[in-house]
Tab-separated table of C-alpha atoms in Angstrom:
chain	number	residue	atom	x	y	z
A	1	MET	CA	11.908	-6.939	22.656
A	2	ALA	CA	12.059	-5.649	19.088
A	3	LYS	CA	14.930	-6.977	17.057
A	4	SER	CA	17.514	-4.235	16.533
A	5	LYS	CA	20.066	-5.989	14.327
A	6	VAL	CA	19.985	-7.553	10.866
A	7	ASN	CA	22.013	-10.732	10.497
A	8	ASN	CA	24.158	-11.338	7.418
A	9	VAL	CA	23.766	-7.832	5.986
A	10	GLY	CA	26.645	-8.354	3.569
A	11	GLU	CA	25.006	-11.409	2.038
A	12	LEU	CA	21.780	-9.442	1.531
A	13	LEU	CA	23.561	-6.571	-0.179
A	14	THR	CA	25.191	-8.874	-2.719
A	15	GLN	CA	21.724	-9.280	-4.278
A	16	SER	CA	21.941	-5.725	-5.594
A	17	LEU	CA	25.621	-4.752	-5.310
A	18	GLY	CA	27.307	-7.983	-6.413
A	19	GLU	CA	29.753	-10.324	-4.704
A	20	ASP	CA	32.436	-7.628	-4.645
A	21	VAL	CA	30.903	-5.855	-1.622
A	22	GLU	CA	32.209	-6.206	1.945
A	23	VAL	CA	30.494	-4.742	5.026
A	24	LEU	CA	32.920	-2.938	7.345
A	25	GLU	CA	30.529	-1.418	9.863
A	26	GLU	CA	26.807	-1.263	10.497
A	27	GLU	CA	24.623	0.770	12.812
A	28	THR	CA	20.881	0.438	13.466
A	29	ALA	CA	18.162	2.407	15.226
A	30	VAL	CA	14.466	1.609	15.626
A	31	LEU	CA	12.184	3.823	13.508
A	32	THR	CA	8.792	2.306	14.365
A	33	ALA	CA	6.858	4.737	16.573
A	34	PRO	CA	4.095	3.660	18.996
A	35	GLY	CA	0.732	3.594	17.249
A	36	GLU	CA	2.201	3.531	13.738
A	37	HIS	CA	3.251	0.798	11.261
A	38	TYR	CA	1.913	-2.194	13.171
A	39	GLY	CA	2.631	-4.576	10.312
A	40	SER	CA	6.421	-4.443	10.637
A	41	VAL	CA	9.417	-3.216	12.619
A	42	MET	CA	11.407	-0.586	10.734
A	43	LEU	CA	15.088	0.040	11.425
A	44	ALA	CA	17.385	2.758	10.147
A	45	LEU	CA	20.393	0.811	8.880
A	46	ASN	CA	23.598	2.689	8.118
A	47	VAL	CA	26.309	0.554	6.540
A	48	LYS	CA	29.903	1.283	5.640
A	49	ILE	CA	31.019	-0.889	2.717
A	50	LYS	CA	34.182	-1.570	0.753
A	51	ARG	CA	34.672	-2.869	-2.761
A	52	LYS	CA	37.056	-5.811	-2.477
A	53	LYS	CA	38.771	-5.306	-5.847
A	54	SER	CA	39.205	-1.550	-5.872
A	55	GLY	CA	39.314	-0.940	-2.128
A	56	LEU	CA	36.866	1.943	-2.516
A	57	LYS	CA	34.747	2.634	0.542
A	58	GLY	CA	31.316	4.180	0.855
A	59	ASP	CA	28.310	4.647	3.102
A	60	LEU	CA	24.804	3.311	2.519
A	61	HIS	CA	21.834	4.825	4.327
A	62	LEU	CA	19.161	2.160	4.345
A	63	VAL	CA	15.976	1.014	6.042
A	64	ALA	CA	15.393	-2.576	7.145
A	65	LYS	CA	11.861	-3.940	7.319
A	66	LEU	CA	11.455	-6.817	9.795
A	67	ILE	CA	8.493	-8.881	10.930
A	68	PRO	CA	6.589	-7.575	13.995
A	69	ALA	CA	8.047	-8.528	17.361
A	70	ASN	CA	4.599	-9.110	18.855
A	71	GLU	CA	2.889	-12.462	18.208
A	72	MET	CA	-0.561	-10.882	18.127
A	73	LEU	CA	0.523	-8.514	15.357
A	74	ARG	CA	2.111	-11.367	13.416
A	75	LEU	CA	-1.242	-13.122	13.521
A	76	ALA	CA	-3.245	-10.000	12.679
A	77	PHE	CA	-1.155	-9.300	9.584
A	78	ASP	CA	-0.829	-12.968	8.561
A	79	ILE	CA	2.956	-12.491	8.440
A	80	PRO	CA	3.802	-16.047	7.220
A	81	VAL	CA	1.916	-15.179	4.024
A	82	THR	CA	2.195	-11.413	3.640
A	83	PHE	CA	5.919	-11.004	4.296
A	84	LYS	CA	6.673	-13.778	1.834
A	85	LYS	CA	4.514	-12.024	-0.768
A	86	GLU	CA	6.464	-8.789	-0.442
A	87	VAL	CA	9.815	-10.551	-0.698
A	88	PHE	CA	8.599	-12.365	-3.826
A	89	ALA	CA	7.343	-9.101	-5.320
A	90	TYR	CA	10.708	-7.369	-5.007
A	91	LYS	CA	12.824	-10.357	-6.023
A	92	HIS	CA	10.711	-11.648	-8.926
A	93	THR	CA	7.607	-9.615	-9.811
A	94	ILE	CA	9.077	-6.128	-10.184
A	95	PRO	CA	12.124	-7.338	-12.197
A	96	GLU	CA	9.793	-9.207	-14.574
A	97	LEU	CA	7.700	-6.089	-15.128
A	98	VAL	CA	10.798	-3.978	-15.754
A	99	ALA	CA	12.069	-6.583	-18.229
A	100	LEU	CA	8.822	-6.244	-20.191
A	101	GLN	CA	9.218	-2.473	-20.287
A	102	LYS	CA	12.796	-2.812	-21.508
A	103	GLU	CA	11.692	-5.234	-24.206
A	104	HIS	CA	9.196	-2.664	-25.462
A	105	ARG	CA	11.736	0.165	-25.292
A	106	VAL	CA	9.872	2.108	-22.643
A	107	PRO	CA	12.024	5.039	-21.445
A	108	GLU	CA	13.957	4.130	-18.298
A	109	GLU	CA	12.444	6.975	-16.289
A	110	GLN	CA	9.043	5.308	-16.721
A	111	PHE	CA	10.096	1.900	-15.357
A	112	ILE	CA	7.771	0.614	-12.666
A	113	ASP	CA	10.604	0.192	-10.165
A	114	ASN	CA	10.954	3.993	-10.122
A	115	LEU	CA	7.575	4.105	-8.378
A	116	LEU	CA	9.001	2.089	-5.468
A	117	PRO	CA	11.922	2.463	-3.082
A	118	LYS	CA	15.052	0.744	-4.353
A	119	CYS	CA	15.343	-2.690	-2.756
A	120	PHE	CA	18.895	-3.718	-1.880
A	121	GLY	CA	18.034	-7.226	-0.724
A	122	ALA	CA	15.192	-9.404	0.551
A	123	ARG	CA	14.778	-12.798	2.191
A	124	VAL	CA	12.341	-14.855	4.256
A	125	SER	CA	15.178	-16.698	6.057
A	126	VAL	CA	18.971	-16.920	6.088
A	127	ASP	CA	18.518	-20.569	5.088
A	128	GLU	CA	18.235	-20.447	1.283
A	129	ASN	CA	16.536	-23.856	1.245
A	130	LYS	CA	13.821	-22.666	3.596
A	131	ASN	CA	10.667	-21.025	2.262
A	132	ILE	CA	9.145	-20.174	5.636
A	133	VAL	CA	9.204	-16.703	7.160
A	134	ASP	CA	11.357	-16.704	10.292
A	135	GLU	CA	13.056	-14.240	12.643
A	136	ASP	CA	15.673	-13.381	10.004
A	137	ALA	CA	13.137	-12.332	7.379
A	138	VAL	CA	13.989	-8.844	6.128
A	139	LEU	CA	13.735	-6.398	3.243
A	140	ILE	CA	16.414	-3.722	2.803
A	141	PHE	CA	15.460	-0.432	1.121
A	142	GLU	CA	17.025	2.920	0.401
A	143	ASN	CA	16.261	5.476	3.115
A	144	LEU	CA	13.738	7.717	1.399
A	145	LYS	CA	13.588	10.206	4.264
A	146	LEU	CA	17.185	11.194	3.634
A	147	GLN	CA	16.124	12.073	0.073
A	148	GLY	CA	13.434	14.404	1.346
A	149	PHE	CA	10.469	12.026	1.129
A	150	ILE	CA	7.918	12.287	3.913
A	151	THR	CA	4.844	10.419	5.088
A	152	GLU	CA	1.929	12.844	5.025
A	153	ASP	CA	-0.093	13.409	8.199
A	154	ARG	CA	-2.742	10.665	8.163
A	155	LEU	CA	-5.196	12.976	9.965
A	156	LYS	CA	-4.808	15.555	7.221
A	157	GLY	CA	-4.647	13.679	3.908
A	158	PHE	CA	-3.312	14.695	0.504
A	159	ASP	CA	-3.784	18.056	-1.188
A	160	LEU	CA	-4.358	18.635	-4.898
A	161	SER	CA	-0.746	18.475	-6.076
A	162	ALA	CA	0.014	15.316	-4.113
A	163	THR	CA	-3.162	13.577	-5.282
A	164	ARG	CA	-2.393	14.305	-8.930
A	165	VAL	CA	1.155	12.913	-8.678
A	166	ILE	CA	0.031	9.831	-6.774
A	167	LEU	CA	-2.868	9.028	-9.126
A	168	GLN	CA	-0.580	9.073	-12.145
A	169	ASP	CA	1.841	6.727	-10.388
A	170	LEU	CA	-0.996	4.451	-9.308
A	171	ALA	CA	-2.245	4.238	-12.906
A	172	ARG	CA	1.234	3.237	-14.130
A	173	TYR	CA	1.580	0.747	-11.291
A	174	HIS	CA	-1.703	-0.902	-12.332
A	175	ALA	CA	-1.228	-0.788	-16.100
A	176	VAL	CA	2.173	-2.487	-16.446
A	177	PRO	CA	1.051	-5.790	-14.832
A	178	ILE	CA	-2.018	-5.779	-17.087
A	179	ALA	CA	0.294	-5.462	-20.088
A	180	LEU	CA	2.279	-8.469	-18.896
A	181	LYS	CA	-0.944	-10.423	-18.337
A	182	LEU	CA	-2.115	-9.759	-21.893
A	183	LEU	CA	1.221	-10.206	-23.659
A	184	LYS	CA	2.815	-12.978	-21.592
A	185	PRO	CA	0.127	-14.770	-19.579
A	186	GLN	CA	2.450	-17.555	-18.455
A	187	ALA	CA	5.009	-15.076	-17.105
A	188	PHE	CA	2.192	-13.254	-15.340
A	189	LYS	CA	1.058	-16.503	-13.757
A	190	GLU	CA	4.571	-17.396	-12.583
A	191	LYS	CA	5.958	-13.989	-11.635
A	192	VAL	CA	2.988	-11.861	-10.543
A	193	LEU	CA	0.242	-14.078	-9.171
A	194	PRO	CA	2.430	-15.639	-6.406
A	195	ALA	CA	2.827	-12.128	-4.970
A	196	THR	CA	-0.962	-11.713	-4.854
A	197	VAL	CA	-2.089	-14.907	-3.100
A	198	SER	CA	-4.836	-14.606	-0.505
A	199	ASN	CA	-4.025	-13.584	3.041
A	200	LYS	CA	-6.274	-13.491	6.071
A	201	GLY	CA	-7.653	-10.276	7.507
A	202	LEU	CA	-9.610	-8.945	10.464
A	203	GLU	CA	-11.241	-12.315	11.094
A	204	GLN	CA	-7.998	-13.404	12.789
A	205	LEU	CA	-8.223	-10.719	15.455
A	206	PRO	CA	-9.626	-11.473	18.907
A	207	PRO	CA	-13.417	-11.020	18.734
A	208	GLU	CA	-13.413	-7.925	20.929
A	209	VAL	CA	-10.891	-6.203	18.632
A	210	GLY	CA	-12.620	-7.129	15.396
A	211	THR	CA	-15.958	-6.052	16.850
A	212	THR	CA	-14.507	-2.679	17.857
A	213	PHE	CA	-13.327	-2.034	14.281
A	214	HIS	CA	-16.716	-3.082	12.938
A	215	ASN	CA	-18.814	-1.138	15.451
A	216	ALA	CA	-16.791	2.074	15.077
A	217	ILE	CA	-18.558	2.775	11.798
A	218	MET	CA	-22.144	2.868	13.085
A	219	GLU	CA	-21.206	4.333	16.460
A	220	GLY	CA	-19.570	7.251	14.695
A	221	ALA	CA	-22.333	7.628	12.123
A	222	ARG	CA	-25.047	7.856	14.798
A	223	GLU	CA	-23.238	10.780	16.408
A	224	MET	CA	-23.241	12.874	13.218
A	225	PRO	CA	-26.536	14.710	12.523
A	226	GLU	CA	-25.598	15.043	8.844
A	227	LEU	CA	-25.550	11.254	8.490
A	228	GLN	CA	-28.952	10.524	10.031
A	229	PRO	CA	-30.695	10.293	6.617
A	230	TYR	CA	-28.210	7.621	5.534
A	231	LEU	CA	-28.020	5.363	8.607
A	232	ALA	CA	-29.979	2.557	6.951
A	233	GLN	CA	-27.678	2.543	3.907
A	234	ILE	CA	-24.559	2.657	6.097
A	235	GLN	CA	-25.909	-0.204	8.215
A	236	LYS	CA	-26.424	-2.263	5.056
A	237	ILE	CA	-22.790	-1.649	4.020
A	238	VAL	CA	-21.644	-2.685	7.497
A	239	ASP	CA	-23.771	-5.844	7.554
A	240	ASP	CA	-22.741	-6.867	4.036
A	241	GLY	CA	-19.091	-6.206	4.864
A	242	ALA	CA	-19.229	-8.388	7.941
A	243	ALA	CA	-20.938	-11.213	6.040
A	244	ASN	CA	-18.702	-10.940	2.958
A	245	PRO	CA	-15.140	-9.900	3.943
A	246	PHE	CA	-13.537	-7.780	1.239
A	247	VAL	CA	-10.355	-9.890	1.449
A	248	ASN	CA	-12.414	-12.761	-0.012
A	249	ARG	CA	-13.794	-10.806	-2.972
A	250	SER	CA	-14.394	-12.796	-6.167
A	251	ASN	CA	-12.113	-12.751	-9.185
A	252	PRO	CA	-12.071	-9.351	-10.912
A	253	ASN	CA	-13.872	-8.501	-14.108
A	254	GLU	CA	-11.429	-8.757	-16.966
A	255	PRO	CA	-9.456	-7.078	-18.347
A	256	TRP	CA	-9.287	-4.902	-15.202
A	257	GLY	CA	-7.624	-7.448	-12.919
A	258	THR	CA	-4.118	-6.413	-11.876
A	259	MET	CA	-1.578	-6.382	-9.052
A	260	CYS	CA	-3.475	-4.281	-6.537
A	261	HIS	CA	-1.718	-2.794	-3.536
A	262	ALA	CA	-4.853	-3.535	-1.460
A	263	ASP	CA	-3.812	-1.130	1.334
A	264	PHE	CA	-3.028	2.060	-0.545
A	265	TRP	CA	-3.596	4.949	1.845
A	266	VAL	CA	-1.689	7.896	3.316
A	267	SER	CA	0.884	5.929	5.299
A	268	ASN	CA	1.715	3.564	2.447
A	269	THR	CA	3.067	6.113	0.032
A	270	MET	CA	5.753	8.758	0.566
A	271	ILE	CA	5.907	12.118	-1.141
A	272	GLN	CA	8.619	14.644	-1.933
A	273	LYS	CA	7.792	18.352	-2.094
A	274	ASP	CA	9.568	21.301	-3.677
A	275	GLN	CA	10.373	24.565	-1.898
A	276	THR	CA	6.860	25.877	-2.505
A	277	GLY	CA	5.252	22.859	-0.808
A	278	ARG	CA	4.059	21.331	-4.079
A	279	THR	CA	4.403	17.557	-4.360
A	280	VAL	CA	6.766	16.560	-7.174
A	281	LYS	CA	7.514	12.859	-6.548
A	282	ASN	CA	5.989	9.842	-4.870
A	283	LYS	CA	7.098	6.372	-3.775
A	284	ILE	CA	4.690	3.483	-3.179
A	285	VAL	CA	5.652	1.411	-0.120
A	286	ASP	CA	4.510	-1.693	1.782
A	287	LEU	CA	3.605	-4.351	-0.784
A	288	GLN	CA	2.822	-7.086	1.721
A	289	LEU	CA	-0.948	-7.160	1.109
A	290	LEU	CA	-0.850	-7.388	-2.717
A	291	ARG	CA	-3.917	-8.989	-4.272
A	292	TYR	CA	-5.208	-9.784	-7.760
A	293	TRP	CA	-8.167	-7.404	-7.808
A	294	SER	CA	-9.695	-4.797	-10.071
A	295	CYS	CA	-7.566	-1.685	-10.333
A	296	CYS	CA	-10.657	0.255	-9.237
A	297	CYS	CA	-10.359	-1.247	-5.738
A	298	ASP	CA	-7.117	0.629	-5.093
A	299	LEU	CA	-8.441	3.747	-6.777
A	300	VAL	CA	-11.598	3.957	-4.655
A	301	PHE	CA	-9.787	3.065	-1.446
A	302	PHE	CA	-7.093	5.702	-1.990
A	303	LEU	CA	-9.436	8.525	-2.950
A	304	PHE	CA	-11.841	8.083	-0.058
A	305	THR	CA	-9.331	7.323	2.704
A	306	SER	CA	-6.468	9.609	1.802
A	307	VAL	CA	-7.496	12.752	-0.071
A	308	ILE	CA	-8.717	15.873	1.726
A	309	ASN	CA	-12.467	15.628	1.236
A	310	THR	CA	-12.977	19.183	0.017
A	311	ILE	CA	-10.301	18.539	-2.630
A	312	LEU	CA	-11.901	15.211	-3.533
A	313	ASP	CA	-15.367	16.705	-3.969
A	314	GLU	CA	-14.122	19.608	-6.072
A	315	HIS	CA	-11.849	17.582	-8.365
A	316	PHE	CA	-13.350	14.078	-8.348
A	317	ASP	CA	-14.124	13.888	-12.060
A	318	ASP	CA	-10.748	15.396	-12.938
A	319	PHE	CA	-9.024	12.800	-10.774
A	320	LEU	CA	-10.787	9.967	-12.594
A	321	ARG	CA	-9.844	11.437	-15.970
A	322	LEU	CA	-6.213	11.870	-14.935
A	323	TYR	CA	-5.967	8.284	-13.677
A	324	HIS	CA	-7.611	6.872	-16.804
A	325	GLU	CA	-5.555	8.952	-19.234
A	326	THR	CA	-2.300	7.901	-17.558
A	327	PHE	CA	-3.487	4.286	-17.498
A	328	LEU	CA	-4.118	4.373	-21.271
A	329	LYS	CA	-0.809	6.109	-22.021
A	330	THR	CA	1.021	3.398	-20.121
A	331	LEU	CA	-0.772	0.585	-21.946
A	332	ALA	CA	-0.017	2.321	-25.242
A	333	ASP	CA	3.703	1.732	-24.595
A	334	PHE	CA	3.002	-1.942	-25.295
A	335	ARG	CA	0.935	-1.366	-28.446
A	336	LEU	CA	-2.108	-3.054	-26.942
A	337	ASP	CA	-5.681	-2.673	-28.131
A	338	LEU	CA	-7.041	0.106	-25.919
A	339	ALA	CA	-10.713	-0.320	-26.876
A	340	PRO	CA	-11.523	-2.646	-23.924
A	341	PHE	CA	-10.174	0.063	-21.599
A	342	SER	CA	-12.346	2.894	-22.922
A	343	TRP	CA	-13.610	5.666	-20.659
A	344	GLU	CA	-17.134	4.203	-20.805
A	345	ASN	CA	-15.899	0.734	-19.826
A	346	PHE	CA	-13.781	2.228	-17.062
A	347	LEU	CA	-16.750	4.056	-15.548
A	348	GLU	CA	-18.837	0.895	-15.748
A	349	GLU	CA	-16.146	-1.029	-13.880
A	350	LEU	CA	-15.713	1.747	-11.310
A	351	ASN	CA	-19.425	1.930	-10.553
A	352	GLU	CA	-19.635	-1.841	-10.168
A	353	VAL	CA	-16.549	-2.172	-7.955
A	354	ALA	CA	-16.906	0.932	-5.762
A	355	PRO	CA	-19.813	-0.352	-3.625
A	356	THR	CA	-17.823	-3.525	-2.837
A	357	GLU	CA	-14.940	-1.409	-1.499
A	358	LEU	CA	-16.922	0.878	0.810
A	359	TYR	CA	-16.720	-1.339	3.898
A	360	HIS	CA	-12.938	-1.519	3.430
A	361	VAL	CA	-12.855	2.276	3.287
A	362	LEU	CA	-15.076	2.851	6.311
A	363	ILE	CA	-13.481	0.257	8.573
A	364	MET	CA	-9.985	1.572	7.830
A	365	LEU	CA	-10.976	5.036	9.014
A	366	LYS	CA	-10.503	3.680	12.530
A	367	PRO	CA	-6.721	3.122	12.358
A	368	ILE	CA	-6.270	6.075	10.014
A	369	CYS	CA	-8.027	8.452	12.413
A	370	THR	CA	-6.765	7.095	15.738
A	371	GLU	CA	-5.877	10.136	17.826
A	372	LYS	CA	-2.147	10.765	18.033
A	373	GLY	CA	-0.481	10.126	21.369
A	374	LYS	CA	-3.243	7.806	22.586
A	375	VAL	CA	-1.193	4.661	21.905
A	376	THR	CA	2.008	4.683	23.919
A	377	ASN	CA	2.955	1.001	23.788
A	378	SER	CA	5.726	0.070	21.399
A	379	SER	CA	4.903	-2.604	18.822
A	380	GLU	CA	6.494	-5.392	20.867
A	381	GLU	CA	4.398	-4.346	23.902
A	382	PHE	CA	1.193	-4.216	21.866
A	383	GLN	CA	-2.015	-4.917	23.759
A	384	ASP	CA	-5.460	-5.702	22.340
A	385	SER	CA	-6.663	-2.484	23.973
A	386	ASP	CA	-4.335	-0.491	21.691
A	387	TRP	CA	-6.910	-1.191	18.984
A	388	SER	CA	-10.102	-1.607	20.996
A	389	ARG	CA	-10.117	1.261	23.522
A	390	LYS	CA	-13.019	3.669	23.048
A	391	ASP	CA	-10.868	6.749	23.676
A	392	LEU	CA	-8.705	6.115	20.600
A	393	LEU	CA	-11.252	7.802	18.352
A	394	GLY	CA	-12.459	11.363	18.624
A	395	PRO	CA	-13.405	14.391	16.541
A	396	ASN	CA	-10.992	13.534	13.705
A	397	HIS	CA	-12.697	10.182	13.127
A	398	ARG	CA	-16.186	11.665	13.278
A	399	ARG	CA	-15.298	14.431	10.833
A	400	LYS	CA	-13.605	12.082	8.363
A	401	LEU	CA	-16.436	9.542	8.597
A	402	LYS	CA	-19.030	12.254	7.939
A	403	ASP	CA	-17.141	13.777	5.018
A	404	THR	CA	-16.385	10.380	3.489
A	405	VAL	CA	-19.956	9.099	3.670
A	406	LEU	CA	-21.267	12.337	2.164
A	407	SER	CA	-18.678	12.122	-0.649
A	408	ILE	CA	-19.701	8.527	-1.342
A	409	GLN	CA	-23.368	9.506	-1.317
A	410	LYS	CA	-22.719	12.129	-4.001
A	411	ARG	CA	-21.418	9.376	-6.270
A	412	GLY	CA	-24.633	7.379	-5.816
A	413	TRP	CA	-22.817	4.416	-4.248
A	414	LEU	CA	-24.647	4.264	-0.928
């Protein structure tokens, strides 16, 4: 059964609110829906607190992120490694990056922590001397939904306004760690790299599940008449991806190596819209798969998994320019030499990295395009068939696969 309570909430909250806080009441409710967010259990956590000195009371509307209840999911997401990485990122990495921005007098509204939900506390265990993820591992965040943030429909993808906002945030998110790497390499080694250590991937799944993910690409491609001319190229991507897992990619070309999200798609960022439906803000979530990769890995993965394909095709060059311009503006805050990050060098890096990211893109279209309502088991009742059943994919997967392959082909990356 999924855990529905967070132990020692008051102790967690002291990390952000200080020792003066006392928890009076707490209430939780499970947020994780069947077929969504397999990598964690999410709880709505409402807490009534009091300040011991002043006696002032208040309410906090939070979200608690816990490890999956199901052992198979813990294995699939390499929870002993990935949950620890996310806790480290919020407790050490992000504060170090903000400190660098403060040192260089970057305006507060541009701090990298503004791109993320506020973290009120994080731990791998209630035992402070223990560095092993256990049942009490948890991260506590502000409840973004109560601020009007939503998760976009994964079967739809992002429109033009959302894509522009997200790309600018992604560029800032990538550029600040690069600044730390160049200015304070030892701090980067101690405060960023531990959050990006290697974790295992699909190879840990039962063979029948991993094979289903793998085979979904060619099975879908063969059904689409528009993709018949490209079946040989797609098969080569599939074969190379199986032989050389993207999670084991080699060290990035410098100076482009940074703190990559490594799983940056629709469900791992939340957007806020104005009354006209235009996206005005964005929050990057789920840092558990962080890796030290080229920034172009995240960029390619996001564009081809998460943007409406007609929008992507029409504005592709503009999107690249917007990302690169924001990237340079962010680096300029630190008075770095921008010549190594020129537009020409950026395009060279993009064209070298993009083909290595295509298998990651295509294989992730399976969970992204799983038909809604097909998975009814809760996360703690997860069965292998919830990922391997043939009926999980339908017209949405075929359409997205077709459009994505054709978009990739236009770039010359097939």
